Every structure is written in structure tokens, then in C-alpha cells.
XYZ file of C-alpha atoms in Angstrom:
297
model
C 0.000 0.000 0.000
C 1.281 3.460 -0.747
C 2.164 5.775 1.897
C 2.390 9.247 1.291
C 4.878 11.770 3.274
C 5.376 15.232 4.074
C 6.276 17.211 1.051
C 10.266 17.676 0.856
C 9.886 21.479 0.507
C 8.123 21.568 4.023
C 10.977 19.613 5.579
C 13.800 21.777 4.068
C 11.706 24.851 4.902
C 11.448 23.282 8.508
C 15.217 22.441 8.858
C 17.124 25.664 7.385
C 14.516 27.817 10.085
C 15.687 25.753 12.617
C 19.253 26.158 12.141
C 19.159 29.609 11.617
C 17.397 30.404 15.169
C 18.988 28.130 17.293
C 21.508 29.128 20.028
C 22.703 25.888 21.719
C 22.663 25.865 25.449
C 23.397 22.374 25.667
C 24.365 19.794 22.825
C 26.384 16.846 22.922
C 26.225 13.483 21.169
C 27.502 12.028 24.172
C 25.331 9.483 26.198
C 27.283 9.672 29.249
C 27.658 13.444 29.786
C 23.731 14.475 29.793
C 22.359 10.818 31.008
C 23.230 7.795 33.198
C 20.988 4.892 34.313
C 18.486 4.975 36.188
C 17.396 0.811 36.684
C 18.539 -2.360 35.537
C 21.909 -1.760 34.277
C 22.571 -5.163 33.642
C 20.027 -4.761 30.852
C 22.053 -1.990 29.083
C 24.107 -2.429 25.911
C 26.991 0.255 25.132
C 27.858 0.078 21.793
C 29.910 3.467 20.737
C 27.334 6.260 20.323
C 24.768 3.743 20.760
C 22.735 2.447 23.850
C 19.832 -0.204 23.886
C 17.483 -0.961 26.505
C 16.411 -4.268 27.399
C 13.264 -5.984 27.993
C 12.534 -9.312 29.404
C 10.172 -11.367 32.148
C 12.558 -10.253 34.452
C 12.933 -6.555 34.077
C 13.112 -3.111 31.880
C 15.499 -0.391 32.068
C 15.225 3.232 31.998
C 17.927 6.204 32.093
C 17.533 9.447 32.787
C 19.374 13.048 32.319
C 21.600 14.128 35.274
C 19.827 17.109 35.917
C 16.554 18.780 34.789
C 15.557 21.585 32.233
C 13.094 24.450 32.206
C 12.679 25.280 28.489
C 14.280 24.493 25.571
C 14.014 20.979 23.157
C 15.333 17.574 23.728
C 15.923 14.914 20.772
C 16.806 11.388 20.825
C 17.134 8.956 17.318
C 15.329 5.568 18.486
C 15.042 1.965 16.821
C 12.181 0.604 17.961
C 11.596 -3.429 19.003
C 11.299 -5.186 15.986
C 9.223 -7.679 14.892
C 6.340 -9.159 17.407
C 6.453 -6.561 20.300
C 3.222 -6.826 21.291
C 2.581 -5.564 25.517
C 5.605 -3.719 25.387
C 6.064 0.338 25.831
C 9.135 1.991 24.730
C 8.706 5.824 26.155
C 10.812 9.148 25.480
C 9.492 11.783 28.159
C 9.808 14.743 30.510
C 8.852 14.945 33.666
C 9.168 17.148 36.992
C 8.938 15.407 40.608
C 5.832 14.991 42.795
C 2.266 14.117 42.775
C 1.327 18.198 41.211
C 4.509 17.283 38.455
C 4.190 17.917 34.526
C 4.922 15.867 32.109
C 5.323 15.397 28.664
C 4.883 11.971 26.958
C 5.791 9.792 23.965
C 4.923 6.630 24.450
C 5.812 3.780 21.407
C 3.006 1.037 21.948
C 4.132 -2.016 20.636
C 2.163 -4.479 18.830
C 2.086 -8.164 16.714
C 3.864 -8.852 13.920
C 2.995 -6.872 11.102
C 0.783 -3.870 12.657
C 2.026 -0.324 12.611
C 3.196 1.007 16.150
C 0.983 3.177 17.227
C 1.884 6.096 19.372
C 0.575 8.071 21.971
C 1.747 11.405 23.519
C 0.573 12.419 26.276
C 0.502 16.107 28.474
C 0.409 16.261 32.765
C -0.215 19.638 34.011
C 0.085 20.181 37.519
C -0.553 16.157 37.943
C -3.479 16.066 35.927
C -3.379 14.148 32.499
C -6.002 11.958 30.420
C -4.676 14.144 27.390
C -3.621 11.194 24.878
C -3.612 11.241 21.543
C -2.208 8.040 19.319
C -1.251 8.011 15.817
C 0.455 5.830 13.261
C 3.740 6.664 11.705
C 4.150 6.618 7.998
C 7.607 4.779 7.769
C 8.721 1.040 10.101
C 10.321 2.747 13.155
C 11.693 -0.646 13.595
C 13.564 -0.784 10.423
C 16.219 2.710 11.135
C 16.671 4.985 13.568
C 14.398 8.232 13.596
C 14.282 11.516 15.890
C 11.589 12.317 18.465
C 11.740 15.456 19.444
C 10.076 17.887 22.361
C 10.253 21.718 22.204
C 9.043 23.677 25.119
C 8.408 27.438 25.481
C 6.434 29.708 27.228
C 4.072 29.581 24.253
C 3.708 25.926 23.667
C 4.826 22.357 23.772
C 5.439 20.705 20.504
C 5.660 16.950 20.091
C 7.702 16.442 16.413
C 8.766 13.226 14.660
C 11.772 13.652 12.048
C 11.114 17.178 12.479
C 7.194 17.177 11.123
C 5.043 18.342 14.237
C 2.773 15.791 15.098
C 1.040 17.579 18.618
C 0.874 20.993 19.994
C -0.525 21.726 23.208
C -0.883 25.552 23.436
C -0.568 27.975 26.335
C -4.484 29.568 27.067
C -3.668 31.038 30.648
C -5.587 33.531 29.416
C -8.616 31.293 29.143
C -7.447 29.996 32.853
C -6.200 27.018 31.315
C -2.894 25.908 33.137
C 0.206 25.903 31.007
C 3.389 23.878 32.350
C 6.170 26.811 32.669
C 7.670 26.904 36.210
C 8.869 22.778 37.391
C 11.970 21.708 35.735
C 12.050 18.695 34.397
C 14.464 15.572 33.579
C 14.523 13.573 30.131
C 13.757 10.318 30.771
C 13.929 7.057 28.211
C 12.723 3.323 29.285
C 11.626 0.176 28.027
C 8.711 -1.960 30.240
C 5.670 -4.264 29.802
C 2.411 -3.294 29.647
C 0.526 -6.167 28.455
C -2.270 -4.902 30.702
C -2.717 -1.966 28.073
C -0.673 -1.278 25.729
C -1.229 -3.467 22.779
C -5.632 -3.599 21.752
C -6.445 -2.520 25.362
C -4.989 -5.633 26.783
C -6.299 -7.966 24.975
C -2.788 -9.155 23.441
C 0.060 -10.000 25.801
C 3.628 -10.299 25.964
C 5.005 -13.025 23.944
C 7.928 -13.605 26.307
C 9.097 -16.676 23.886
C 10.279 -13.797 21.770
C 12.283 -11.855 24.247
C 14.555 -10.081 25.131
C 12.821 -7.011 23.577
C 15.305 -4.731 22.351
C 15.207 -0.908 21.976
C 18.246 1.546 19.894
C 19.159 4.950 21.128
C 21.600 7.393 19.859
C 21.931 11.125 18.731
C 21.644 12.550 22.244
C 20.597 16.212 22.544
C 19.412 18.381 25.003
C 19.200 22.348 24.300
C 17.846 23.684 26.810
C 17.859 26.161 29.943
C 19.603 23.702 32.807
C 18.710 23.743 36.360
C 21.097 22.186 38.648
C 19.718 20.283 41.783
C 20.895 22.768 43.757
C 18.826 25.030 42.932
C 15.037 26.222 44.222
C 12.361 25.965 42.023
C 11.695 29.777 42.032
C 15.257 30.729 40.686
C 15.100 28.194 38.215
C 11.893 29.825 36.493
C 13.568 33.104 36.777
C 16.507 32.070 35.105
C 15.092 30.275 32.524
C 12.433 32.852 31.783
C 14.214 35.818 30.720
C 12.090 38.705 29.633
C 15.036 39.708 27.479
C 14.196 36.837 24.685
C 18.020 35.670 25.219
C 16.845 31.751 24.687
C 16.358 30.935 20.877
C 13.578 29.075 21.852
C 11.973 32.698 23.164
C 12.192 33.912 19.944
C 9.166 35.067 18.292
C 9.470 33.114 15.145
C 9.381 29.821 17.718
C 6.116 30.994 19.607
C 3.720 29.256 17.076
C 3.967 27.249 13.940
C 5.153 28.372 10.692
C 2.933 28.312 7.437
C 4.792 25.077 6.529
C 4.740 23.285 10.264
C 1.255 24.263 10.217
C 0.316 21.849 7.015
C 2.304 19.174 8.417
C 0.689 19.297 11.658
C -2.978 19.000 9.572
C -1.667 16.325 7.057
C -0.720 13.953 10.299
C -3.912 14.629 11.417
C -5.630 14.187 8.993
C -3.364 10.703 7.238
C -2.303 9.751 10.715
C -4.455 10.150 14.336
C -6.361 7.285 15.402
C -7.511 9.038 18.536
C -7.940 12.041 20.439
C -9.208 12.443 23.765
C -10.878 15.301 22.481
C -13.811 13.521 20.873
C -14.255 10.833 22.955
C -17.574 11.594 24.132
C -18.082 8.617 26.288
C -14.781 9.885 28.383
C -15.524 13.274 28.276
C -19.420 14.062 27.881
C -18.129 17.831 28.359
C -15.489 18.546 26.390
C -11.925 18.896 28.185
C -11.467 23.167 28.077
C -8.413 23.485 26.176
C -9.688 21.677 23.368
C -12.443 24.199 22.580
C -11.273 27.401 20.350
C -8.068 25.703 19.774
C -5.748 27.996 17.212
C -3.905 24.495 17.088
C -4.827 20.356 17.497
């Protein structure tokens, strides 16, 4: 079956605006200097540039940066589990600490042999989520590696895959909607089962005969406003909130989508989303308030 892709003048368009408004805070190929593990080591590979995650009836594995970000966009290249990886979850994500934490989810559902991942993002605000949305991909994300990427400003949080915006979750404080934009947060990566959801609801498990499930990572970047451990909270949103627009990611070409992100954004949509939570009537009879008057998806 044919699949069709985002026209190659979008993706230029996308790529050359990029480079020319981004100031690096933080970028490094390097797996060790922005992340370590944070369970199972013994089910870590190291190959060069390259780390995978492993998954069998005995345990995941997960790794995480060493210290958290207010702002900014985080990419990692991943190879998903091939072949039958049905009740397993691969998941990119940031998160902040505690039960009132935000957090910002990709989450790779796996599935049998021969059906398309699907995968669902996902937004916490001040510990409240039941914001998913799952889509297909139109290439194998088994077959290479490809980048996942989140960008976060005051302005909005943008979910992208090889670059092509796939979710944008907008900032309407105005319409006393909250907007994550003062809890740093770590980058997190990990590999677990979830044969109790993941894969038709449930109603396929785990095929542990076919483990260990293996995931790929490489291309490691973070660039981004850091905020050490040490310190508060408060300073950290200061810092990384400069009314002087010093962050690229500040800029006002970066506070919404461009013409050409904008058509990308409505051809996934419209090729690509299996489901959004917001038209699901039978989970929300009243439709969740930052989905109404939406200037994006």
C-alpha cells in the first residue's frame, strides 16, 4: 500500500529555520555526559554512540538526564523493538517530581507482527493528564533509527517526529487554562511491559518466547535552559524565563507554527491520528477546556 509523506519542501523549509534560530545551550552526542541509568543496568548495551534498553520477564530499564531543564528541546534517534512486540512500551518523556509534576509523553506502543506502532503522547499539568492522543507513523520505526523530538516554550509544547510536528498543546492562561512553565524537568527514556494496556487494550500479551525485547538509542541532545539540583524551584523559572528573549527558543518566530509546520501538523492529522481524547464523548461528555477554540490540534 502506498504511503504518502510530508512534502520535501516543508521539511527543508522546517530544517534551514531551525538552524538559523537556534543558540545551543546544551548539545552533545555524548550518552554519558547528559544521562546515566536509572534501573537495571545489567540490561544496558553500550555500543559506541549507541545504547539499547532491554526488555525481558525479568525486568526493563530506563535512564535518565543528570539534571533537569526548564525550556528548551530535547531529541533522541530511536530503533524501535522489531518484529512481534506486542505488551511492550518503549517511552521518550519529561517529567518534573511529585504528585502536582508535569509531564510530557511519547509513548511507542508495541504491537504483533505486522501492525504499525501506534503512538501516543501524552501532556500532565500540575498532575493532571487523560490528554492522549495516538497516531500511526508513515515509515517502520523498527527498520532505522528516527528523531523524536520535544520543544518547550512559554508559548507551547510541541511533540515532532523527524522534524514534522505531530502535537501541539498551546498555552491559554488567558482562558485559565494551566500551562506547564515553572517545574523543571528531567529527560527520561525506558523500556517496560504493559501487556495490561498497551497493545488492543490488553487484549494481546507479551510473547515472552520472543524476548529479550530490544530498543536503539543514539543522537543525544538536550538544548535547553539547565537547572542544577541545587537550585530552588523559584530561581530556576527566573533564570530560565528571561524577559530579554536571550533563549532561541523565546524567539518570536518559535512561539507558534510556521505556514509550513502548520500543514504538516494537519496532514498527520488528517493521514495519521487514530484518537484524540478530544472527541471521545463517552470519556468526556463535556469537552476537556483546552480543546475548545483551539488555534492548534
Amino acid at each position: 500500500m502506498a504511503v504518502s509523506l510530508p512534502p520535501l519542501s516543508m521539511l527543508f523549509v522546517f530544517f534551514v529555520f531551525y538552524e538559523v534560530v537556534s543558540f545551543r545551550i546544551t548539545s552533545t552526542p555524548r550518552f554519558d555526559e547528559l544521562f546515566q541509568p536509572s534501573w537495571a543496568l545489567d540490561h544496558f548495551i553500550f555500543e559506541g554512540e549507541q545504547v539499547k534498553l532491554k526488555l525481558d520477564n525479568y525486568s526493563g530499564a530506563g535512564f535518565g538526564s543528570k539534571i533537569k531543564y526548564l525550556f528548551g528541546k530535547t531529541t533522541i534517534r530511536i530503533k524501535l523493538v522489531g518484529g512481534d512486540s506486542a505488551g511492550t512500551v518503549t517511552a521518550f518523556y519529561m517529567s518534573s517530581d511529585g504528585a502536582n509534576h508535569n509531564e510530557f509523553d511519547f509513548e511507542f506502543l508495541g504491537n504483533t507482527t505486522g501492525e504499525p506502532y501506534l503512538v501516543q503522547t501524552n501532556v500532565y499539568v500540575n498532575g493532571v493528564g487523560n490528554r492522549e492522543q495516538r497516531l500511526n507513523l508513515w515509515f517502520d520505526p523498527t527498520k532505522d533509527f528516527h528523531s523524536y523530538s520535544i520543544l518547550w516554550n512559554q508559548r507551547q509544547v510541541v511533540f515532532l517526529v523527524d522534524e514534522t510536528p505531530v502535537r501541539v498543546f498551546t498555552n491559554k492562561e488567558k482562558q485559565g487554562i494551566p500551562f506547564p512553565k515553572d517545574q523543571p524537568m528531567g529527560v527520561y527514556n525506558s523500556i517496560w511491559n504493559a501487556d495490561d494496556w498497551a497493545t488492543q487494550g490488553g487484549r494481546v500479551k507479551t510473547n515472552w518466547t520472543h524476548a529479550p525485547f530490544v530498543a536503539s538509542y543514539t543522537g543525544f541532545e538536550i538544548d535547553a535552559c539547565e537547572c542544577p539540583l541545587s537550585m530552588a524551584a523559584d530561581e530556576s523559572a527566573r533564570r530560565c524565563s528571561s524577559s530579554e528573549k536571550k533563549y532561541w527558543w523565546d524567539q518570536p518566530v518559535m512561539l507558534d507554527l510556521n505556514p509550513h509546520q502548520s500543514h504538516q501538523l494537519l496532514w498527520v492529522r488528517a493521514n495519521h491520528l487514530v484518537y484524540d481524547y478530544c472527541t471521545d464523548a463517552s470519556r468526556f461528555p463535556v469537552t476537556p477546556p483546552e480543546c475548545d477554540h483551539r488555534h492548534h490540534p
